[in-house]
């Protein structure tokens, strides 16, 4: 049922004390609702496509813990497997057979990955892959794209997406210029800009890293030929191509964007889904490159909780569930219905809008578009997005509290959930 009265008294109380205890009251910036206004909702529990706050309000969730919850929250098979592993302890700090199982699943699924190293977050994975790019090529410079987010390591905090874009922070204090002087940037979907950077920096660029489908500047798909072009340019220049598939891995296809678009990078980073909702990250690639990682090779990288049995278990179960026939077709079908529906309603209610989806990843901008890069994304009417976000929240729909984040569905979302969401969107957009 659609209701416009939202009692968030307890959320407000808890967030008020949180602000005295933690910077901004949160453990990660975007969730603080700073860019959309109002108070963040404090949650109590999740199940399937739904999320309940501490005041007892229920929402249809399109954040999905920022991506991992592709099977729906707290899937019974994942929870059962976690219980069984938990009985054996929480961390070994030593090899476990579970790592082999997940490693094999990842290697089988992701075309570029012949060997993999598990870490604890997407940030860690990207930090390590950058070191590996440099170690393997003996070059220091790297190209990233404006609005792409590769975690919060110093050398990636240049024209970054996600929270950096959400809060409008150009770059971060505390990051020495010397650390980012080797980070070159180009607009997303601009092959000419990439060619120019290679021409200006001959034999100095270790590689190009990108989100093959951007999710951290809102949802921006690659133009036809962009990924192919990058593959060609990097090969011509003896540089590596790295796909940051922390968001897209196992989401837009079982084998990620590289399977979907048929372009195989040299290295890949993963996170989110492969941890089934527990902290995890991974990087992998060709055997000769990965053999440089310690202790097989000289490039150092380590982690006390890496390969943690709980994260491995949740990841294994999640990937097993994703292997069921029809999963990605279903995700594509319901997410297309959602994305197309939102655009149609925007059009019918007189708003400039553009957006789209690939499988269970989607986005909507309040601009006529088209949006090919971060500069285009910034043309979205952010005030309107904030009002839209608030209106949807009041009607029990939880969207990412930032224009510069993609939305995520799960196979627990039903046609009925999508219908309710679209009905809410029609009400909100009619009054925007
Ligand atoms: N960086 C994540 C989204 N792209 C997480 C944001 C948050 O948890 O606040």
CSV table of C-alpha atoms and ligand atoms in Angstrom, one decimal:
chain,number,residue,atom,x,y,z
A,1,UNK,CA,0.0,0.0,0.0
A,2,UNK,CA,1.3,3.5,-0.8
A,3,UNK,CA,1.5,5.7,2.2
A,4,UNK,CA,2.9,9.2,2.3
A,5,UNK,CA,3.3,9.5,6.0
A,6,UNK,CA,6.6,8.3,7.2
A,7,UNK,CA,7.3,8.2,11.0
A,8,UNK,CA,11.1,8.1,11.4
A,9,UNK,CA,11.3,9.2,15.1
A,10,UNK,CA,13.7,6.4,16.1
A,11,UNK,CA,15.8,6.8,13.0
A,12,UNK,CA,16.2,10.5,13.9
A,13,UNK,CA,17.2,9.8,17.5
A,14,UNK,CA,19.7,7.1,16.6
A,15,UNK,CA,21.2,9.3,13.8
A,16,UNK,CA,21.5,12.3,16.2
A,17,UNK,CA,23.7,10.2,18.6
A,18,UNK,CA,25.6,8.7,15.7
A,19,UNK,CA,26.7,12.1,14.7
A,20,UNK,CA,28.3,12.6,18.0
A,21,UNK,CA,30.1,9.3,17.7
A,22,UNK,CA,31.2,8.9,14.1
A,23,UNK,CA,32.1,11.6,11.4
A,24,UNK,CA,28.8,12.6,9.8
A,25,UNK,CA,27.1,9.8,11.8
A,26,UNK,CA,28.0,7.1,9.3
A,27,UNK,CA,30.7,4.6,8.3
A,28,UNK,CA,30.6,5.6,4.6
A,29,UNK,CA,29.7,9.0,3.2
A,30,UNK,CA,26.9,8.5,0.6
A,31,UNK,CA,24.5,6.9,3.0
A,32,UNK,CA,24.4,10.1,5.1
A,33,UNK,CA,21.8,11.5,2.6
A,34,UNK,CA,23.8,14.8,2.5
A,35,UNK,CA,23.1,15.4,-1.2
A,36,UNK,CA,19.4,14.5,-1.1
A,37,UNK,CA,18.6,16.2,2.2
A,38,UNK,CA,16.7,14.9,5.1
A,39,UNK,CA,17.9,12.4,7.6
A,40,UNK,CA,19.2,9.0,6.6
A,41,UNK,CA,17.0,6.1,7.5
A,42,UNK,CA,18.5,3.8,10.2
A,43,UNK,CA,17.8,0.1,9.3
A,44,UNK,CA,17.0,-2.8,11.5
A,45,UNK,CA,16.7,-5.8,9.2
A,46,UNK,CA,16.5,-7.0,5.5
A,47,UNK,CA,14.9,-9.9,3.7
A,48,UNK,CA,14.5,-10.6,0.0
A,49,UNK,CA,13.7,-7.3,-1.8
A,50,UNK,CA,12.8,-5.5,1.4
A,51,UNK,CA,14.4,-3.5,4.1
A,52,UNK,CA,12.8,-2.4,7.4
A,53,UNK,CA,13.8,0.6,9.4
A,54,UNK,CA,14.0,0.9,13.2
A,55,UNK,CA,10.6,2.6,13.2
A,56,UNK,CA,9.0,-0.4,11.5
A,57,UNK,CA,8.6,1.1,8.0
A,58,UNK,CA,9.1,-1.3,5.1
A,59,UNK,CA,10.7,-0.3,1.9
A,60,UNK,CA,11.3,-2.0,-1.5
A,61,UNK,CA,15.1,-1.8,-1.7
A,62,UNK,CA,17.0,-0.8,-4.8
A,63,UNK,CA,20.3,-0.2,-3.1
A,64,UNK,CA,20.9,-3.9,-2.3
A,65,UNK,CA,23.7,-3.0,0.1
A,66,UNK,CA,25.3,-1.2,-2.9
A,67,UNK,CA,25.3,-4.3,-5.1
A,68,UNK,CA,26.0,-7.5,-3.2
A,69,UNK,CA,22.3,-8.5,-2.5
A,70,UNK,CA,21.7,-9.8,-6.0
A,71,UNK,CA,19.9,-12.9,-4.7
A,72,UNK,CA,17.8,-10.8,-2.4
A,73,UNK,CA,18.8,-10.0,1.2
A,74,UNK,CA,19.4,-12.8,3.6
A,75,UNK,CA,18.7,-15.6,1.1
A,76,UNK,CA,17.9,-18.7,3.2
A,77,UNK,CA,20.6,-20.8,1.4
A,78,UNK,CA,23.3,-18.2,2.1
A,79,UNK,CA,22.2,-17.9,5.7
A,80,UNK,CA,22.2,-21.7,6.2
A,81,UNK,CA,25.7,-22.1,4.7
A,82,UNK,CA,26.9,-19.2,6.9
A,83,UNK,CA,25.6,-20.9,10.0
A,84,UNK,CA,27.4,-24.1,9.2
A,85,UNK,CA,30.7,-22.2,8.6
A,86,UNK,CA,30.3,-20.1,11.7
A,87,UNK,CA,30.2,-23.2,13.8
A,88,UNK,CA,33.8,-23.8,12.7
A,89,UNK,CA,35.0,-20.3,13.6
A,90,UNK,CA,35.2,-16.9,12.1
A,91,UNK,CA,38.7,-16.6,10.8
A,92,UNK,CA,41.7,-18.8,10.3
A,93,UNK,CA,44.4,-16.4,9.0
A,94,UNK,CA,45.6,-19.5,7.1
A,95,UNK,CA,44.6,-21.4,4.0
A,96,UNK,CA,41.2,-23.0,3.8
A,97,UNK,CA,39.6,-25.2,1.2
A,98,UNK,CA,36.8,-22.7,0.8
A,99,UNK,CA,39.2,-20.3,-0.9
A,100,UNK,CA,39.9,-22.9,-3.6
A,101,UNK,CA,36.2,-23.4,-4.2
A,102,UNK,CA,35.5,-19.7,-4.7
A,103,UNK,CA,38.7,-19.2,-6.7
A,104,UNK,CA,37.7,-21.9,-9.1
A,105,UNK,CA,34.2,-20.5,-9.5
A,106,UNK,CA,35.7,-17.0,-10.3
A,107,UNK,CA,38.3,-18.4,-12.7
A,108,UNK,CA,35.6,-20.5,-14.5
A,109,UNK,CA,33.3,-17.5,-14.8
A,110,UNK,CA,35.4,-14.5,-15.6
A,111,UNK,CA,37.2,-14.7,-19.0
A,112,UNK,CA,40.3,-12.6,-18.0
A,113,UNK,CA,41.0,-14.4,-14.7
A,114,UNK,CA,43.4,-17.3,-14.7
A,115,UNK,CA,44.5,-16.7,-11.1
A,116,UNK,CA,42.9,-14.7,-8.3
A,117,UNK,CA,43.9,-13.1,-5.0
A,118,UNK,CA,41.2,-12.4,-2.4
A,119,UNK,CA,41.2,-9.2,-0.3
A,120,UNK,CA,38.6,-7.5,1.9
A,121,UNK,CA,37.1,-4.7,-0.2
A,122,UNK,CA,36.9,-3.2,-3.6
A,123,UNK,CA,39.2,-0.4,-2.5
A,124,UNK,CA,41.8,-3.0,-1.5
A,125,UNK,CA,41.5,-4.8,-4.8
A,126,UNK,CA,41.9,-1.6,-6.9
A,127,UNK,CA,44.9,-0.5,-4.7
A,128,UNK,CA,46.6,-3.8,-5.3
A,129,UNK,CA,45.8,-4.0,-9.0
A,130,UNK,CA,47.4,-0.6,-9.5
A,131,UNK,CA,50.6,-1.8,-7.8
A,132,UNK,CA,50.5,-4.9,-10.0
A,133,UNK,CA,50.0,-2.8,-13.2
A,134,UNK,CA,53.1,-0.8,-12.3
A,135,UNK,CA,55.2,-3.8,-11.1
A,136,UNK,CA,54.4,-5.8,-14.3
A,137,UNK,CA,55.0,-3.0,-16.8
A,138,UNK,CA,57.8,-1.1,-15.0
A,139,UNK,CA,55.8,2.1,-15.7
A,140,UNK,CA,54.3,4.5,-13.2
A,141,UNK,CA,51.5,6.4,-14.9
A,142,UNK,CA,47.9,5.2,-15.1
A,143,UNK,CA,44.8,6.4,-16.9
A,144,UNK,CA,41.4,6.6,-15.2
A,145,UNK,CA,38.2,8.2,-16.3
A,146,UNK,CA,36.4,11.2,-14.8
A,147,UNK,CA,33.5,10.0,-12.6
A,148,UNK,CA,34.8,6.5,-12.3
A,149,UNK,CA,35.4,5.3,-8.7
A,150,UNK,CA,38.0,2.8,-7.8
A,151,UNK,CA,37.8,3.0,-4.0
A,152,UNK,CA,39.3,5.6,-1.7
A,153,UNK,CA,43.1,4.9,-2.1
A,154,UNK,CA,45.1,8.1,-2.6
A,155,UNK,CA,46.1,7.6,-6.2
A,156,UNK,CA,42.4,7.1,-7.4
A,157,UNK,CA,41.0,10.2,-5.7
A,158,UNK,CA,41.2,12.3,-8.8
A,159,UNK,CA,38.0,13.4,-10.5
A,160,UNK,CA,36.4,10.4,-8.7
A,161,UNK,CA,32.8,9.3,-8.7
A,162,UNK,CA,30.6,7.9,-5.9
A,163,UNK,CA,30.8,9.8,-2.6
A,164,UNK,CA,33.4,12.3,-4.0
A,165,UNK,CA,30.9,13.2,-6.8
A,166,UNK,CA,27.9,13.1,-4.5
A,167,UNK,CA,29.5,15.5,-2.0
A,168,UNK,CA,30.9,17.7,-4.8
A,169,UNK,CA,34.5,17.4,-3.4
A,170,UNK,CA,36.8,18.1,-6.3
A,171,UNK,CA,39.6,15.9,-4.9
A,172,UNK,CA,40.5,15.1,-1.3
A,173,UNK,CA,42.7,17.0,1.1
A,174,UNK,CA,45.4,14.7,2.6
A,175,UNK,CA,46.3,13.3,-0.8
A,176,UNK,CA,49.7,14.6,-1.7
A,177,UNK,CA,50.1,15.9,-5.2
A,178,UNK,CA,53.1,13.6,-5.6
A,179,UNK,CA,50.8,10.6,-5.1
A,180,UNK,CA,48.3,11.7,-7.9
A,181,UNK,CA,50.8,13.1,-10.3
A,182,UNK,CA,50.9,9.8,-12.1
A,183,UNK,CA,47.1,9.5,-12.3
A,184,UNK,CA,46.0,10.8,-15.7
A,185,UNK,CA,42.3,11.3,-16.5
A,186,UNK,CA,40.1,11.3,-19.5
A,187,UNK,CA,36.4,11.7,-20.1
A,188,UNK,CA,34.6,8.4,-20.2
A,189,UNK,CA,33.7,7.2,-23.7
A,190,UNK,CA,36.4,9.4,-25.2
A,191,UNK,CA,38.9,7.3,-27.1
A,192,UNK,CA,40.6,10.4,-28.7
A,193,UNK,CA,41.4,11.7,-25.2
A,194,UNK,CA,43.0,8.4,-24.3
A,195,UNK,CA,45.0,8.3,-27.5
A,196,UNK,CA,46.3,11.8,-26.8
A,197,UNK,CA,47.4,10.8,-23.3
A,198,UNK,CA,49.4,7.8,-24.7
A,199,UNK,CA,50.9,10.1,-27.3
A,200,UNK,CA,51.9,12.7,-24.7
A,201,UNK,CA,53.4,10.0,-22.3
A,202,UNK,CA,55.2,7.5,-24.6
A,203,UNK,CA,56.2,4.3,-22.8
A,204,UNK,CA,55.2,5.7,-19.4
A,205,UNK,CA,51.6,4.5,-19.0
A,206,UNK,CA,51.2,1.2,-17.2
A,207,UNK,CA,47.6,0.9,-18.2
A,208,UNK,CA,44.0,2.0,-18.3
A,209,UNK,CA,41.5,1.2,-15.5
A,210,UNK,CA,37.8,1.7,-15.8
A,211,UNK,CA,34.4,0.7,-14.8
A,212,UNK,CA,33.3,-1.1,-18.0
A,213,UNK,CA,29.8,0.2,-17.2
A,214,UNK,CA,29.9,3.2,-14.9
A,215,UNK,CA,27.9,2.9,-11.7
A,216,UNK,CA,29.6,5.5,-9.6
A,217,UNK,CA,28.6,8.6,-11.6
A,218,UNK,CA,25.0,7.3,-12.0
A,219,UNK,CA,24.5,4.5,-14.6
A,220,UNK,CA,26.5,5.2,-17.8
A,221,UNK,CA,27.0,2.4,-20.3
A,222,UNK,CA,30.0,2.3,-22.7
A,223,UNK,CA,29.4,3.6,-26.2
A,224,UNK,CA,29.6,1.1,-29.0
A,225,UNK,CA,33.3,0.5,-29.8
A,226,UNK,CA,34.6,2.2,-26.6
A,227,UNK,CA,35.8,-1.0,-24.8
A,228,UNK,CA,37.1,-2.4,-28.1
A,229,UNK,CA,39.0,0.8,-28.7
A,230,UNK,CA,40.6,0.7,-25.3
A,231,UNK,CA,41.6,-2.9,-25.8
A,232,UNK,CA,43.3,-2.0,-29.1
A,233,UNK,CA,45.0,1.2,-27.8
A,234,UNK,CA,46.4,-0.5,-24.7
A,235,UNK,CA,47.8,-3.4,-26.7
A,236,UNK,CA,49.4,-1.0,-29.2
A,237,UNK,CA,51.1,0.8,-26.4
A,238,UNK,CA,52.3,-2.2,-24.4
A,239,UNK,CA,50.0,-1.2,-21.6
A,240,UNK,CA,47.5,-3.2,-19.5
A,241,UNK,CA,43.7,-2.9,-19.6
A,242,UNK,CA,42.0,-3.3,-16.3
A,243,UNK,CA,38.3,-3.7,-15.7
A,244,UNK,CA,37.0,-2.6,-12.3
A,245,UNK,CA,34.1,-5.1,-12.1
A,246,UNK,CA,33.4,-4.5,-8.4
A,247,UNK,CA,29.9,-3.5,-9.4
A,248,UNK,CA,29.4,-5.2,-12.7
A,249,UNK,CA,31.1,-8.5,-11.9
A,250,UNK,CA,28.4,-11.3,-11.7
A,251,UNK,CA,25.8,-8.6,-12.0
A,252,UNK,CA,25.4,-7.7,-15.6
A,253,UNK,CA,26.2,-11.2,-16.6
A,254,UNK,CA,27.7,-14.2,-14.7
A,255,UNK,CA,31.1,-13.4,-16.3
A,256,UNK,CA,30.6,-9.7,-15.8
A,257,UNK,CA,31.0,-6.9,-18.4
A,258,UNK,CA,33.8,-8.7,-20.1
A,259,UNK,CA,31.5,-11.6,-20.9
A,260,UNK,CA,28.6,-9.3,-21.8
A,261,UNK,CA,30.7,-7.2,-24.2
A,262,UNK,CA,33.1,-9.8,-25.3
A,263,UNK,CA,36.2,-7.8,-24.4
A,264,UNK,CA,38.9,-9.5,-22.3
A,265,UNK,CA,41.0,-7.1,-20.2
A,266,UNK,CA,44.4,-8.1,-18.7
A,267,UNK,CA,43.3,-7.7,-15.1
A,268,UNK,CA,40.0,-7.5,-13.3
A,269,UNK,CA,38.9,-6.3,-9.8
A,270,UNK,CA,35.9,-7.8,-8.1
A,271,UNK,CA,34.0,-7.2,-4.8
A,272,UNK,CA,30.4,-7.0,-3.6
A,273,UNK,CA,28.6,-10.0,-5.1
A,274,UNK,CA,31.5,-12.5,-4.7
A,275,UNK,CA,31.2,-11.9,-0.9
A,276,UNK,CA,27.4,-12.4,-0.8
A,277,UNK,CA,27.0,-9.5,1.6
A,278,UNK,CA,30.2,-10.0,3.6
A,279,UNK,CA,33.3,-7.9,3.2
A,280,UNK,CA,35.4,-9.1,0.3
A,281,UNK,CA,37.3,-8.0,-2.8
A,282,UNK,CA,39.5,-9.8,-5.3
A,283,UNK,CA,41.8,-9.1,-8.2
A,284,UNK,CA,42.9,-11.5,-10.9
A,285,UNK,CA,44.1,-11.9,-14.4
A,286,UNK,CA,46.5,-13.6,-16.6
A,287,UNK,CA,48.8,-16.2,-14.9
A,288,UNK,CA,52.0,-14.5,-15.9
A,289,UNK,CA,50.9,-11.2,-14.4
A,290,UNK,CA,49.4,-12.7,-11.3
A,291,UNK,CA,52.6,-14.7,-10.7
A,292,UNK,CA,54.2,-11.4,-9.8
A,293,UNK,CA,52.1,-11.3,-6.6
A,294,UNK,CA,53.9,-12.3,-3.3
A,295,UNK,CA,54.8,-14.9,-2.3
A,296,UNK,CA,54.8,-16.3,-5.9
A,297,UNK,CA,56.6,-13.1,-7.0
A,298,UNK,CA,58.0,-9.9,-5.6
A,299,UNK,CA,55.0,-7.6,-5.6
A,300,UNK,CA,53.9,-7.4,-2.0
A,301,UNK,CA,50.3,-7.4,-0.9
A,302,UNK,CA,48.8,-9.1,2.2
A,303,UNK,CA,45.7,-9.2,4.5
A,304,UNK,CA,44.9,-10.7,7.9
A,305,UNK,CA,41.3,-11.5,7.1
A,306,UNK,CA,41.8,-12.1,3.4
A,307,UNK,CA,40.1,-15.3,2.2
A,308,UNK,CA,38.0,-15.3,5.4
A,309,UNK,CA,35.8,-18.4,5.6
A,310,UNK,CA,32.6,-16.5,6.2
A,311,UNK,CA,33.0,-14.3,3.1
A,312,UNK,CA,34.1,-17.3,1.0
A,313,UNK,CA,31.0,-19.2,2.1
A,314,UNK,CA,28.6,-16.4,1.3
A,315,UNK,CA,30.3,-15.8,-2.0
A,316,UNK,CA,30.2,-19.5,-3.0
A,317,UNK,CA,26.5,-19.9,-2.1
A,318,UNK,CA,25.6,-16.6,-3.9
A,319,UNK,CA,27.4,-17.7,-7.1
A,320,UNK,CA,25.7,-21.1,-6.9
A,321,UNK,CA,22.4,-19.4,-6.8
A,322,UNK,CA,23.3,-17.2,-9.7
A,323,UNK,CA,24.1,-20.3,-11.9
A,324,UNK,CA,20.4,-21.3,-11.9
A,325,UNK,CA,19.1,-21.1,-15.4
A,326,UNK,CA,17.1,-18.0,-16.2
A,327,UNK,CA,18.5,-15.8,-13.4
A,328,UNK,CA,20.0,-13.1,-15.6
A,329,UNK,CA,17.1,-13.2,-18.0
A,330,UNK,CA,14.7,-12.6,-15.1
A,331,UNK,CA,16.9,-9.8,-13.7
A,332,UNK,CA,17.0,-8.2,-17.2
A,333,UNK,CA,13.2,-8.5,-17.6
A,334,UNK,CA,12.2,-6.9,-14.3
A,335,UNK,CA,14.9,-4.2,-14.4
A,336,UNK,CA,14.0,-3.2,-18.0
A,337,UNK,CA,10.4,-2.9,-16.9
A,338,UNK,CA,11.5,-0.6,-14.1
A,339,UNK,CA,13.9,1.5,-16.1
A,340,UNK,CA,11.6,1.8,-19.2
A,341,UNK,CA,8.6,2.5,-16.8
A,342,UNK,CA,10.5,5.3,-15.0
A,343,UNK,CA,11.4,7.0,-18.3
A,344,UNK,CA,7.9,6.7,-19.7
A,345,UNK,CA,6.4,8.2,-16.5
A,346,UNK,CA,8.9,11.0,-16.6
A,347,UNK,CA,8.0,11.8,-20.2
A,348,UNK,CA,4.2,11.6,-19.5
A,349,UNK,CA,4.6,13.9,-16.5
A,350,UNK,CA,6.7,16.4,-18.4
A,351,UNK,CA,10.2,15.9,-17.1
A,352,UNK,CA,13.4,15.8,-19.1
A,353,UNK,CA,14.9,12.4,-18.2
A,354,UNK,CA,17.2,9.7,-19.6
A,355,UNK,CA,18.6,6.5,-18.3
A,356,UNK,CA,18.7,2.8,-18.8
A,357,UNK,CA,19.7,-0.6,-17.5
A,358,UNK,CA,21.8,-3.6,-18.2
A,359,UNK,CA,20.6,-6.7,-16.4
A,360,UNK,CA,20.1,-5.8,-12.7
A,361,UNK,CA,21.8,-2.4,-12.8
A,362,UNK,CA,19.9,0.8,-13.7
A,363,UNK,CA,19.9,4.5,-13.5
A,364,UNK,CA,17.8,7.6,-14.2
A,365,UNK,CA,19.0,11.2,-14.8
A,366,UNK,CA,16.8,14.3,-14.8
A,367,UNK,CA,18.3,15.7,-18.0
A,368,UNK,CA,17.3,15.2,-21.6
A,369,UNK,CA,20.7,13.6,-22.1
A,370,UNK,CA,22.2,11.6,-23.6
A,371,UNK,CA,24.7,11.0,-20.8
A,372,UNK,CA,28.0,9.7,-22.1
A,373,UNK,CA,30.3,10.8,-19.3
A,374,UNK,CA,30.5,12.5,-15.9
A,375,UNK,CA,30.1,16.1,-17.4
A,376,UNK,CA,26.8,15.0,-19.0
A,377,UNK,CA,25.7,13.3,-15.7
A,378,UNK,CA,26.3,16.6,-13.8
A,379,UNK,CA,23.7,18.3,-16.1
A,380,UNK,CA,21.0,16.3,-14.3
A,381,UNK,CA,18.7,18.4,-12.2
A,382,UNK,CA,20.0,17.5,-8.7
A,383,UNK,CA,17.3,19.4,-6.9
A,384,UNK,CA,14.6,17.5,-8.8
A,385,UNK,CA,16.4,14.2,-8.0
A,386,UNK,CA,16.4,15.1,-4.3
A,387,UNK,CA,12.7,15.8,-4.3
A,388,UNK,CA,12.1,12.6,-6.3
A,389,UNK,CA,14.2,10.6,-3.8
A,390,UNK,CA,12.3,12.0,-0.9
A,391,UNK,CA,8.9,11.3,-2.5
A,392,UNK,CA,9.8,7.7,-3.2
A,393,UNK,CA,11.2,7.2,0.3
A,394,UNK,CA,7.9,8.5,1.7
A,395,UNK,CA,6.1,5.9,-0.4
A,396,UNK,CA,8.2,3.0,0.7
A,397,UNK,CA,10.8,2.9,-2.1
A,398,UNK,CA,14.5,3.0,-1.0
A,399,UNK,CA,16.7,4.4,-3.8
A,400,UNK,CA,20.4,5.2,-3.6
A,401,UNK,CA,20.6,8.6,-1.9
A,402,UNK,CA,22.7,10.1,-4.6
A,403,UNK,CA,22.2,11.0,-8.3
A,404,UNK,CA,25.7,9.7,-8.8
A,405,UNK,CA,25.1,6.0,-7.9
A,406,UNK,CA,23.5,3.3,-9.9
A,407,UNK,CA,20.5,1.3,-8.7
A,408,UNK,CA,20.4,-2.4,-8.2
A,409,UNK,CA,17.7,-5.1,-8.4
A,410,UNK,CA,17.7,-8.7,-7.2
A,411,UNK,CA,16.0,-11.8,-8.3
A,412,UNK,CA,13.9,-11.5,-5.2
A,413,UNK,CA,12.2,-8.4,-6.7
A,414,UNK,CA,8.8,-9.3,-8.1
A,415,UNK,CA,6.7,-7.9,-11.0
A,416,UNK,CA,4.4,-6.6,-8.2
A,417,UNK,CA,7.3,-4.8,-6.5
A,418,UNK,CA,8.1,-3.1,-9.8
A,419,UNK,CA,4.4,-2.2,-10.3
A,420,UNK,CA,4.3,-0.6,-6.8
A,421,UNK,CA,7.5,1.3,-7.5
A,422,UNK,CA,6.2,2.7,-10.8
A,423,UNK,CA,2.9,3.6,-9.2
A,424,UNK,CA,4.9,5.5,-6.5
A,425,UNK,CA,7.1,7.1,-9.2
A,426,UNK,CA,4.0,8.3,-11.1
A,427,UNK,CA,2.6,10.0,-8.0
A,428,UNK,CA,5.9,11.6,-7.1
A,429,UNK,CA,6.8,12.8,-10.6
A,430,UNK,CA,3.3,14.2,-11.1
A,431,UNK,CA,3.9,16.5,-8.1
A,432,UNK,CA,7.6,17.4,-8.8
B,1,LIG,N1,31.0,3.5,-2.4
B,1,LIG,C1,29.8,2.9,-2.3
B,1,LIG,C2,28.8,3.2,-3.4
B,1,LIG,N2,29.4,3.3,-4.6
B,1,LIG,C3,29.2,2.9,-0.9
B,1,LIG,C4,28.5,4.1,-0.4
B,1,LIG,C5,28.1,4.0,1.0
B,1,LIG,O1,28.0,2.9,1.6
B,1,LIG,O2,27.8,5.0,1.6
